[in-house]
Amino acid sequence: MDLATDTIDQEDYEAKFFDSQPASWIKEHRLALQCTNCQSPAYFRKRSVSGQGACFGASPHAEGCDLATKSNEEGERAEAVEKDIRENPGGHFDLRLDLPKRAAKNTPVSAAGSGVAGNKAGRFTKWGAKQASSSSIAARQMLINLAISEKYRESTQTVSTPQTNGKIQIRDYFIRFQDATAAAEGQERGYWGTIMEPGDAGDGTWINTGTQGNLSIFIPKPVETEFFLAYGIDGWEDLVGAYMMVVGELKVSKNGKNRKYVKPLVAKNIVVYIPKGNEVVDTIAQ
């Protein structure tokens, strides 16, 4: 997107103009952006060191928005997972939390074709094939399913992790950033949504996921370093606009601000996915 609406100034700005403003101005206005067409929350991605120009985006746009894009691959995948939840509503998956086996920059982070949640390797051998009643799925593949299909987010299929002490329905375990409430404090869940703005905290990074009051993610420096090395990326600004999932317990700050946040304890509890047509970095290890 070349244009976004700034709800503070009630003006439509070009990305080039937005990028040229002082850092303090950008920080003040960055979380106040909307799509000019559907008014969904928008993000701003800075000009990259590799030369990619500054731009706006929304993840996701409202259904039917003319500015929304979805690749054929993502459309086919959405059809496949929605068919599966119709035919196998009682299916169960063990959620796998794994880091890539090697650090590399030769596998597209936006690839959506593998792992609709099929066999033990987390990979469908045929689109639409009916999966076994019990299997495993990689967290990143689950994130892709959630990102591309609204119907999948309401699935009654179940997942479990070593910390859940049983099966939990997908629609209850995976919570979008903007839907997180203090009622889930102390419970492990898969929190997911869009990276809107990273902020350096010295001993780590705060990932802002929307306006004040939304859930925040705090990535401690050792976890951040391991994550960057494993996925072969240089920094969080490269991932603004990407979908992120963090598996962990929601906490509420006790300093009077009542800030809701999740602090992943290990790097494997973080996964990211960049939708097709919204590539921020050229390649990333899966």
mmCIF file of C-alpha atoms in Angstrom:
data_model
loop_
_atom_site.group_PDB
_atom_site.id
_atom_site.type_symbol
_atom_site.label_atom_id
_atom_site.label_comp_id
_atom_site.label_asym_id
_atom_site.label_seq_id
_atom_site.Cartn_x
_atom_site.Cartn_y
_atom_site.Cartn_z
ATOM 1 C CA MET A 1 0.000 0.000 0.000
ATOM 2 C CA ASP A 2 1.312 3.413 -0.936
ATOM 3 C CA LEU A 3 -1.253 5.303 1.162
ATOM 4 C CA ALA A 4 -2.613 4.970 4.705
ATOM 5 C CA THR A 5 -4.949 7.083 6.810
ATOM 6 C CA ASP A 6 -3.421 8.677 9.908
ATOM 7 C CA THR A 7 -6.245 8.786 12.472
ATOM 8 C CA ILE A 8 -4.402 11.395 14.558
ATOM 9 C CA ASP A 9 -4.198 13.977 11.782
ATOM 10 C CA GLN A 10 -7.120 12.574 9.758
ATOM 11 C CA GLU A 11 -4.878 12.710 6.719
ATOM 12 C CA ASP A 12 -3.899 10.194 4.051
ATOM 13 C CA TYR A 13 -0.126 9.974 3.847
ATOM 14 C CA GLU A 14 2.193 8.449 1.278
ATOM 15 C CA ALA A 15 4.709 5.960 2.622
ATOM 16 C CA LYS A 16 7.607 8.008 1.263
ATOM 17 C CA PHE A 17 6.409 11.081 3.167
ATOM 18 C CA PHE A 18 5.814 9.089 6.356
ATOM 19 C CA ASP A 19 9.317 7.604 6.150
ATOM 20 C CA SER A 20 10.876 11.073 5.806
ATOM 21 C CA GLN A 21 9.500 12.332 9.128
ATOM 22 C CA PRO A 22 11.507 12.521 12.384
ATOM 23 C CA ALA A 23 11.728 9.303 14.387
ATOM 24 C CA SER A 24 9.707 10.811 17.251
ATOM 25 C CA TRP A 25 6.868 11.730 14.859
ATOM 26 C CA ILE A 26 6.866 8.251 13.288
ATOM 27 C CA LYS A 27 6.700 6.616 16.705
ATOM 28 C CA GLU A 28 3.732 8.792 17.704
ATOM 29 C CA HIS A 29 1.761 8.119 14.509
ATOM 30 C CA ARG A 30 2.807 4.575 13.608
ATOM 31 C CA LEU A 31 0.103 2.784 15.604
ATOM 32 C CA ALA A 32 -2.638 5.191 14.478
ATOM 33 C CA LEU A 33 -2.763 4.053 10.838
ATOM 34 C CA GLN A 34 -5.658 2.518 8.922
ATOM 35 C CA CYS A 35 -6.243 1.149 5.440
ATOM 36 C CA THR A 36 -7.713 3.934 3.310
ATOM 37 C CA ASN A 37 -10.283 1.528 1.890
ATOM 38 C CA CYS A 38 -11.477 -0.821 4.673
ATOM 39 C CA GLN A 39 -10.228 1.069 7.761
ATOM 40 C CA SER A 40 -8.495 -2.025 9.149
ATOM 41 C CA PRO A 41 -5.445 -1.273 11.322
ATOM 42 C CA ALA A 42 -2.426 -0.668 9.117
ATOM 43 C CA TYR A 43 1.308 -0.946 9.731
ATOM 44 C CA PHE A 44 4.235 1.063 8.428
ATOM 45 C CA ARG A 45 7.396 -0.655 7.227
ATOM 46 C CA LYS A 46 10.529 1.464 7.081
ATOM 47 C CA ARG A 47 12.855 1.604 4.113
ATOM 48 C CA SER A 48 15.169 -1.412 4.402
ATOM 49 C CA VAL A 49 18.956 -1.409 4.255
ATOM 50 C CA SER A 50 18.690 -3.669 1.198
ATOM 51 C CA GLY A 51 16.964 -0.864 -0.686
ATOM 52 C CA GLN A 52 13.321 -1.957 -0.434
ATOM 53 C CA GLY A 53 11.171 1.143 -0.241
ATOM 54 C CA ALA A 54 8.984 2.151 2.683
ATOM 55 C CA CYS A 55 5.364 1.018 2.479
ATOM 56 C CA PHE A 56 2.114 0.505 4.359
ATOM 57 C CA GLY A 57 0.094 -2.652 4.723
ATOM 58 C CA ALA A 58 -2.697 -4.317 6.674
ATOM 59 C CA SER A 59 -2.759 -7.887 7.989
ATOM 60 C CA PRO A 60 -5.458 -8.652 7.423
ATOM 61 C CA HIS A 61 -7.656 -6.325 5.411
ATOM 62 C CA ALA A 62 -11.398 -6.572 5.956
ATOM 63 C CA GLU A 63 -13.100 -9.231 3.864
ATOM 64 C CA GLY A 64 -13.812 -7.879 0.387
ATOM 65 C CA CYS A 65 -11.316 -5.010 0.590
ATOM 66 C CA ASP A 66 -10.033 -4.144 -2.888
ATOM 67 C CA LEU A 67 -6.516 -3.737 -1.508
ATOM 68 C CA ALA A 68 -6.379 -7.238 -0.028
ATOM 69 C CA THR A 69 -4.238 -9.834 -1.780
ATOM 70 C CA LYS A 70 -4.176 -13.608 -1.434
ATOM 71 C CA SER A 71 -2.070 -15.896 -3.579
ATOM 72 C CA ASN A 72 -3.548 -18.899 -5.393
ATOM 73 C CA GLU A 73 -1.423 -21.093 -3.142
ATOM 74 C CA GLU A 74 -2.929 -19.565 -0.015
ATOM 75 C CA GLY A 75 -6.417 -19.821 -1.475
ATOM 76 C CA GLU A 76 -5.936 -23.516 -2.222
ATOM 77 C CA ARG A 77 -4.564 -24.107 1.238
ATOM 78 C CA ALA A 78 -7.530 -22.355 2.863
ATOM 79 C CA GLU A 79 -9.932 -24.565 0.899
ATOM 80 C CA ALA A 80 -8.011 -27.675 1.980
ATOM 81 C CA VAL A 81 -7.994 -26.905 5.704
ATOM 82 C CA GLU A 82 -11.639 -25.851 5.654
ATOM 83 C CA LYS A 83 -12.572 -29.090 3.932
ATOM 84 C CA ASP A 84 -10.668 -30.999 6.591
ATOM 85 C CA ILE A 85 -12.399 -29.353 9.541
ATOM 86 C CA ARG A 86 -15.762 -30.169 7.918
ATOM 87 C CA GLU A 87 -14.883 -33.823 7.319
ATOM 88 C CA ASN A 88 -12.855 -34.381 10.485
ATOM 89 C CA PRO A 89 -14.248 -32.053 13.198
ATOM 90 C CA GLY A 90 -12.902 -34.285 15.961
ATOM 91 C CA GLY A 91 -9.309 -34.350 14.720
ATOM 92 C CA HIS A 92 -6.488 -33.851 17.215
ATOM 93 C CA PHE A 93 -2.929 -32.554 16.840
ATOM 94 C CA ASP A 94 0.122 -32.389 19.041
ATOM 95 C CA LEU A 95 1.533 -28.889 18.544
ATOM 96 C CA ARG A 96 5.235 -29.103 17.680
ATOM 97 C CA LEU A 97 7.504 -26.279 18.789
ATOM 98 C CA ASP A 98 10.774 -26.569 16.891
ATOM 99 C CA LEU A 99 13.535 -24.297 15.682
ATOM 100 C CA PRO A 100 14.844 -24.726 12.137
ATOM 101 C CA LYS A 101 17.490 -27.416 11.866
ATOM 102 C CA ARG A 102 19.959 -24.954 10.405
ATOM 103 C CA ALA A 103 20.306 -21.225 9.997
ATOM 104 C CA ALA A 104 19.962 -20.275 6.348
ATOM 105 C CA LYS A 105 18.540 -17.721 3.995
ATOM 106 C CA ASN A 106 17.365 -19.990 1.220
ATOM 107 C CA THR A 107 13.812 -20.943 2.199
ATOM 108 C CA PRO A 108 10.946 -18.478 1.694
ATOM 109 C CA VAL A 109 9.242 -17.407 4.902
ATOM 110 C CA SER A 110 6.104 -16.762 2.866
ATOM 111 C CA ALA A 111 5.801 -20.343 1.590
ATOM 112 C CA ALA A 112 2.379 -21.654 2.532
ATOM 113 C CA GLY A 113 2.253 -24.887 0.600
ATOM 114 C CA SER A 114 3.702 -27.331 3.129
ATOM 115 C CA GLY A 115 2.167 -28.664 6.287
ATOM 116 C CA VAL A 116 -1.569 -28.080 6.288
ATOM 117 C CA ALA A 117 -1.484 -30.396 9.322
ATOM 118 C CA GLY A 118 -1.293 -33.805 7.823
ATOM 119 C CA ASN A 119 0.968 -36.645 8.894
ATOM 120 C CA LYS A 120 3.677 -36.881 11.522
ATOM 121 C CA ALA A 121 5.936 -34.740 9.353
ATOM 122 C CA GLY A 122 3.267 -32.055 9.300
ATOM 123 C CA ARG A 123 2.898 -32.221 5.534
ATOM 124 C CA PHE A 124 -0.024 -33.013 3.256
ATOM 125 C CA THR A 125 0.738 -35.441 0.447
ATOM 126 C CA LYS A 126 -2.371 -34.416 -1.432
ATOM 127 C CA TRP A 127 -4.567 -31.329 -1.221
ATOM 128 C CA GLY A 128 -7.788 -32.098 0.576
ATOM 129 C CA ALA A 129 -6.742 -35.563 1.690
ATOM 130 C CA LYS A 130 -8.504 -36.625 4.880
ATOM 131 C CA GLN A 131 -5.954 -36.696 7.682
ATOM 132 C CA ALA A 132 -5.642 -39.183 10.510
ATOM 133 C CA SER A 133 -7.695 -38.526 13.613
ATOM 134 C CA SER A 134 -4.524 -37.851 15.589
ATOM 135 C CA SER A 135 -1.327 -36.316 14.248
ATOM 136 C CA SER A 136 1.123 -33.502 14.843
ATOM 137 C CA ILE A 137 1.484 -30.058 13.359
ATOM 138 C CA ALA A 138 4.335 -27.562 13.430
ATOM 139 C CA ALA A 139 3.464 -24.271 15.144
ATOM 140 C CA ARG A 140 4.351 -22.291 12.021
ATOM 141 C CA GLN A 141 2.002 -24.381 9.894
ATOM 142 C CA MET A 142 -0.747 -23.795 12.446
ATOM 143 C CA LEU A 143 -0.069 -20.048 12.268
ATOM 144 C CA ILE A 144 -0.450 -20.109 8.488
ATOM 145 C CA ASN A 145 -3.777 -21.934 8.767
ATOM 146 C CA LEU A 146 -5.061 -19.376 11.264
ATOM 147 C CA ALA A 147 -3.866 -16.467 9.126
ATOM 148 C CA ILE A 148 -5.463 -17.573 5.866
ATOM 149 C CA SER A 149 -8.807 -18.995 7.055
ATOM 150 C CA GLU A 150 -11.375 -17.351 9.328
ATOM 151 C CA LYS A 151 -13.285 -20.632 9.481
ATOM 152 C CA TYR A 152 -10.203 -22.476 10.715
ATOM 153 C CA ARG A 153 -9.971 -20.086 13.673
ATOM 154 C CA GLU A 154 -13.345 -21.429 14.848
ATOM 155 C CA SER A 155 -12.361 -25.084 14.430
ATOM 156 C CA THR A 156 -13.482 -27.615 17.038
ATOM 157 C CA GLN A 157 -10.455 -29.783 16.283
ATOM 158 C CA THR A 158 -8.121 -29.988 19.270
ATOM 159 C CA VAL A 159 -4.448 -29.434 20.075
ATOM 160 C CA SER A 160 -2.242 -30.277 23.013
ATOM 161 C CA THR A 161 1.228 -29.366 24.272
ATOM 162 C CA PRO A 162 3.188 -30.701 27.249
ATOM 163 C CA GLN A 163 1.770 -27.811 29.291
ATOM 164 C CA THR A 164 -1.949 -28.044 28.438
ATOM 165 C CA ASN A 165 -2.698 -31.175 30.481
ATOM 166 C CA GLY A 166 -5.166 -32.337 27.866
ATOM 167 C CA LYS A 167 -6.858 -31.390 24.641
ATOM 168 C CA ILE A 168 -8.055 -27.851 23.917
ATOM 169 C CA GLN A 169 -10.126 -26.822 20.909
ATOM 170 C CA ILE A 170 -8.295 -24.717 18.328
ATOM 171 C CA ARG A 171 -10.838 -21.913 18.701
ATOM 172 C CA ASP A 172 -10.059 -21.725 22.439
ATOM 173 C CA TYR A 173 -6.299 -22.280 22.464
ATOM 174 C CA PHE A 174 -5.259 -19.813 19.761
ATOM 175 C CA ILE A 175 -6.084 -16.206 20.653
ATOM 176 C CA ARG A 176 -5.558 -13.180 18.429
ATOM 177 C CA PHE A 177 -3.503 -10.401 19.971
ATOM 178 C CA GLN A 178 -6.429 -7.959 20.014
ATOM 179 C CA ASP A 179 -8.725 -10.518 21.684
ATOM 180 C CA ALA A 180 -6.411 -11.327 24.605
ATOM 181 C CA THR A 181 -7.850 -10.424 28.002
ATOM 182 C CA ALA A 182 -6.592 -10.592 31.570
ATOM 183 C CA ALA A 183 -8.986 -13.499 32.140
ATOM 184 C CA ALA A 184 -6.393 -15.796 30.518
ATOM 185 C CA GLU A 185 -3.637 -14.739 32.937
ATOM 186 C CA GLY A 186 -1.392 -17.645 33.859
ATOM 187 C CA GLN A 187 -2.730 -19.978 31.154
ATOM 188 C CA GLU A 188 -0.620 -21.214 28.263
ATOM 189 C CA ARG A 189 -2.112 -20.223 24.927
ATOM 190 C CA GLY A 190 -0.963 -19.575 21.367
ATOM 191 C CA TYR A 191 -1.221 -15.807 20.923
ATOM 192 C CA TRP A 192 -1.029 -14.633 17.339
ATOM 193 C CA GLY A 193 -1.468 -11.621 15.099
ATOM 194 C CA THR A 194 0.491 -8.936 13.279
ATOM 195 C CA ILE A 195 3.804 -7.378 14.257
ATOM 196 C CA MET A 196 3.014 -3.659 14.176
ATOM 197 C CA GLU A 197 6.020 -2.019 15.845
ATOM 198 C CA PRO A 198 9.169 -3.247 17.613
ATOM 199 C CA GLY A 199 10.739 -1.220 20.388
ATOM 200 C CA ASP A 200 14.203 -1.693 21.882
ATOM 201 C CA ALA A 201 14.133 -2.168 25.659
ATOM 202 C CA GLY A 202 17.854 -2.695 26.231
ATOM 203 C CA ASP A 203 17.483 -6.165 27.725
ATOM 204 C CA GLY A 204 15.163 -7.235 24.917
ATOM 205 C CA THR A 205 12.487 -6.004 22.533
ATOM 206 C CA TRP A 206 8.837 -5.096 23.027
ATOM 207 C CA ILE A 207 6.642 -6.077 20.079
ATOM 208 C CA ASN A 208 3.606 -3.811 19.899
ATOM 209 C CA THR A 209 0.591 -5.478 18.301
ATOM 210 C CA GLY A 210 -1.769 -2.512 18.091
ATOM 211 C CA THR A 211 -2.999 0.466 20.034
ATOM 212 C CA GLN A 212 -2.532 0.979 23.758
ATOM 213 C CA GLY A 213 -4.282 -1.768 25.701
ATOM 214 C CA ASN A 214 -3.498 -4.475 23.164
ATOM 215 C CA LEU A 215 -1.337 -7.428 24.136
ATOM 216 C CA SER A 216 2.418 -6.827 23.917
ATOM 217 C CA ILE A 217 5.183 -9.392 23.453
ATOM 218 C CA PHE A 218 8.473 -9.049 25.311
ATOM 219 C CA ILE A 219 11.395 -10.928 23.759
ATOM 220 C CA PRO A 220 14.356 -11.221 26.173
ATOM 221 C CA LYS A 221 17.732 -10.584 24.530
ATOM 222 C CA PRO A 222 19.027 -14.207 24.773
ATOM 223 C CA VAL A 223 15.792 -15.530 23.243
ATOM 224 C CA GLU A 224 15.907 -12.854 20.540
ATOM 225 C CA THR A 225 19.507 -13.699 19.634
ATOM 226 C CA GLU A 226 18.720 -17.403 19.327
ATOM 227 C CA PHE A 227 15.635 -16.648 17.226
ATOM 228 C CA PHE A 228 17.555 -14.389 14.810
ATOM 229 C CA LEU A 229 20.343 -16.942 14.394
ATOM 230 C CA ALA A 230 17.936 -19.825 13.843
ATOM 231 C CA TYR A 231 15.838 -18.026 11.239
ATOM 232 C CA GLY A 232 18.637 -16.092 9.558
ATOM 233 C CA ILE A 233 17.162 -12.605 9.936
ATOM 234 C CA ASP A 234 18.720 -9.330 11.000
ATOM 235 C CA GLY A 235 16.088 -7.589 13.115
ATOM 236 C CA TRP A 236 12.427 -7.086 13.967
ATOM 237 C CA GLU A 237 11.940 -4.166 11.572
ATOM 238 C CA ASP A 238 12.354 -6.689 8.747
ATOM 239 C CA LEU A 239 9.293 -8.502 10.100
ATOM 240 C CA VAL A 240 6.873 -5.598 10.568
ATOM 241 C CA GLY A 241 3.591 -6.694 8.957
ATOM 242 C CA ALA A 242 4.360 -10.393 9.383
ATOM 243 C CA TYR A 243 2.120 -12.731 11.332
ATOM 244 C CA MET A 244 3.602 -13.918 14.613
ATOM 245 C CA MET A 245 2.625 -16.612 17.077
ATOM 246 C CA VAL A 246 4.006 -16.826 20.597
ATOM 247 C CA VAL A 247 3.206 -19.802 22.808
ATOM 248 C CA GLY A 248 3.329 -18.840 26.467
ATOM 249 C CA GLU A 249 1.457 -17.568 29.496
ATOM 250 C CA LEU A 250 -0.251 -14.178 29.522
ATOM 251 C CA LYS A 251 0.858 -11.924 32.353
ATOM 252 C CA VAL A 252 -0.446 -8.597 33.648
ATOM 253 C CA SER A 253 2.056 -6.023 34.906
ATOM 254 C CA LYS A 254 1.809 -5.091 38.575
ATOM 255 C CA ASN A 255 3.112 -1.518 38.222
ATOM 256 C CA GLY A 256 -0.321 0.064 37.971
ATOM 257 C CA LYS A 257 -0.383 0.090 34.176
ATOM 258 C CA ASN A 258 -2.114 -3.317 33.914
ATOM 259 C CA ARG A 259 -0.175 -4.040 30.742
ATOM 260 C CA LYS A 260 -0.982 -7.433 29.199
ATOM 261 C CA TYR A 261 2.069 -9.213 27.847
ATOM 262 C CA VAL A 262 3.577 -12.565 26.957
ATOM 263 C CA LYS A 263 7.261 -13.316 27.539
ATOM 264 C CA PRO A 264 8.454 -16.413 25.645
ATOM 265 C CA LEU A 265 11.091 -18.260 27.613
ATOM 266 C CA VAL A 266 12.683 -20.033 24.634
ATOM 267 C CA ALA A 267 13.098 -19.143 20.967
ATOM 268 C CA LYS A 268 11.213 -22.209 19.693
ATOM 269 C CA ASN A 269 8.015 -20.757 21.173
ATOM 270 C CA ILE A 270 8.081 -17.988 18.517
ATOM 271 C CA VAL A 271 7.108 -18.482 14.871
ATOM 272 C CA VAL A 272 6.461 -16.010 12.056
ATOM 273 C CA TYR A 273 4.749 -16.053 8.664
ATOM 274 C CA ILE A 274 4.784 -13.411 5.920
ATOM 275 C CA PRO A 275 1.740 -13.592 3.592
ATOM 276 C CA LYS A 276 2.326 -13.948 -0.131
ATOM 277 C CA GLY A 277 2.703 -10.583 -1.809
ATOM 278 C CA ASN A 278 3.850 -9.034 1.464
ATOM 279 C CA GLU A 279 7.433 -10.271 1.554
ATOM 280 C CA VAL A 280 9.597 -8.207 3.872
ATOM 281 C CA VAL A 281 12.744 -10.234 3.554
ATOM 282 C CA ASP A 282 13.707 -12.306 0.560
ATOM 283 C CA THR A 283 14.330 -15.591 2.367
ATOM 284 C CA ILE A 284 14.273 -17.181 5.776
ATOM 285 C CA ALA A 285 14.842 -20.619 7.215
ATOM 286 C CA GLN A 286 11.684 -22.591 8.001
#
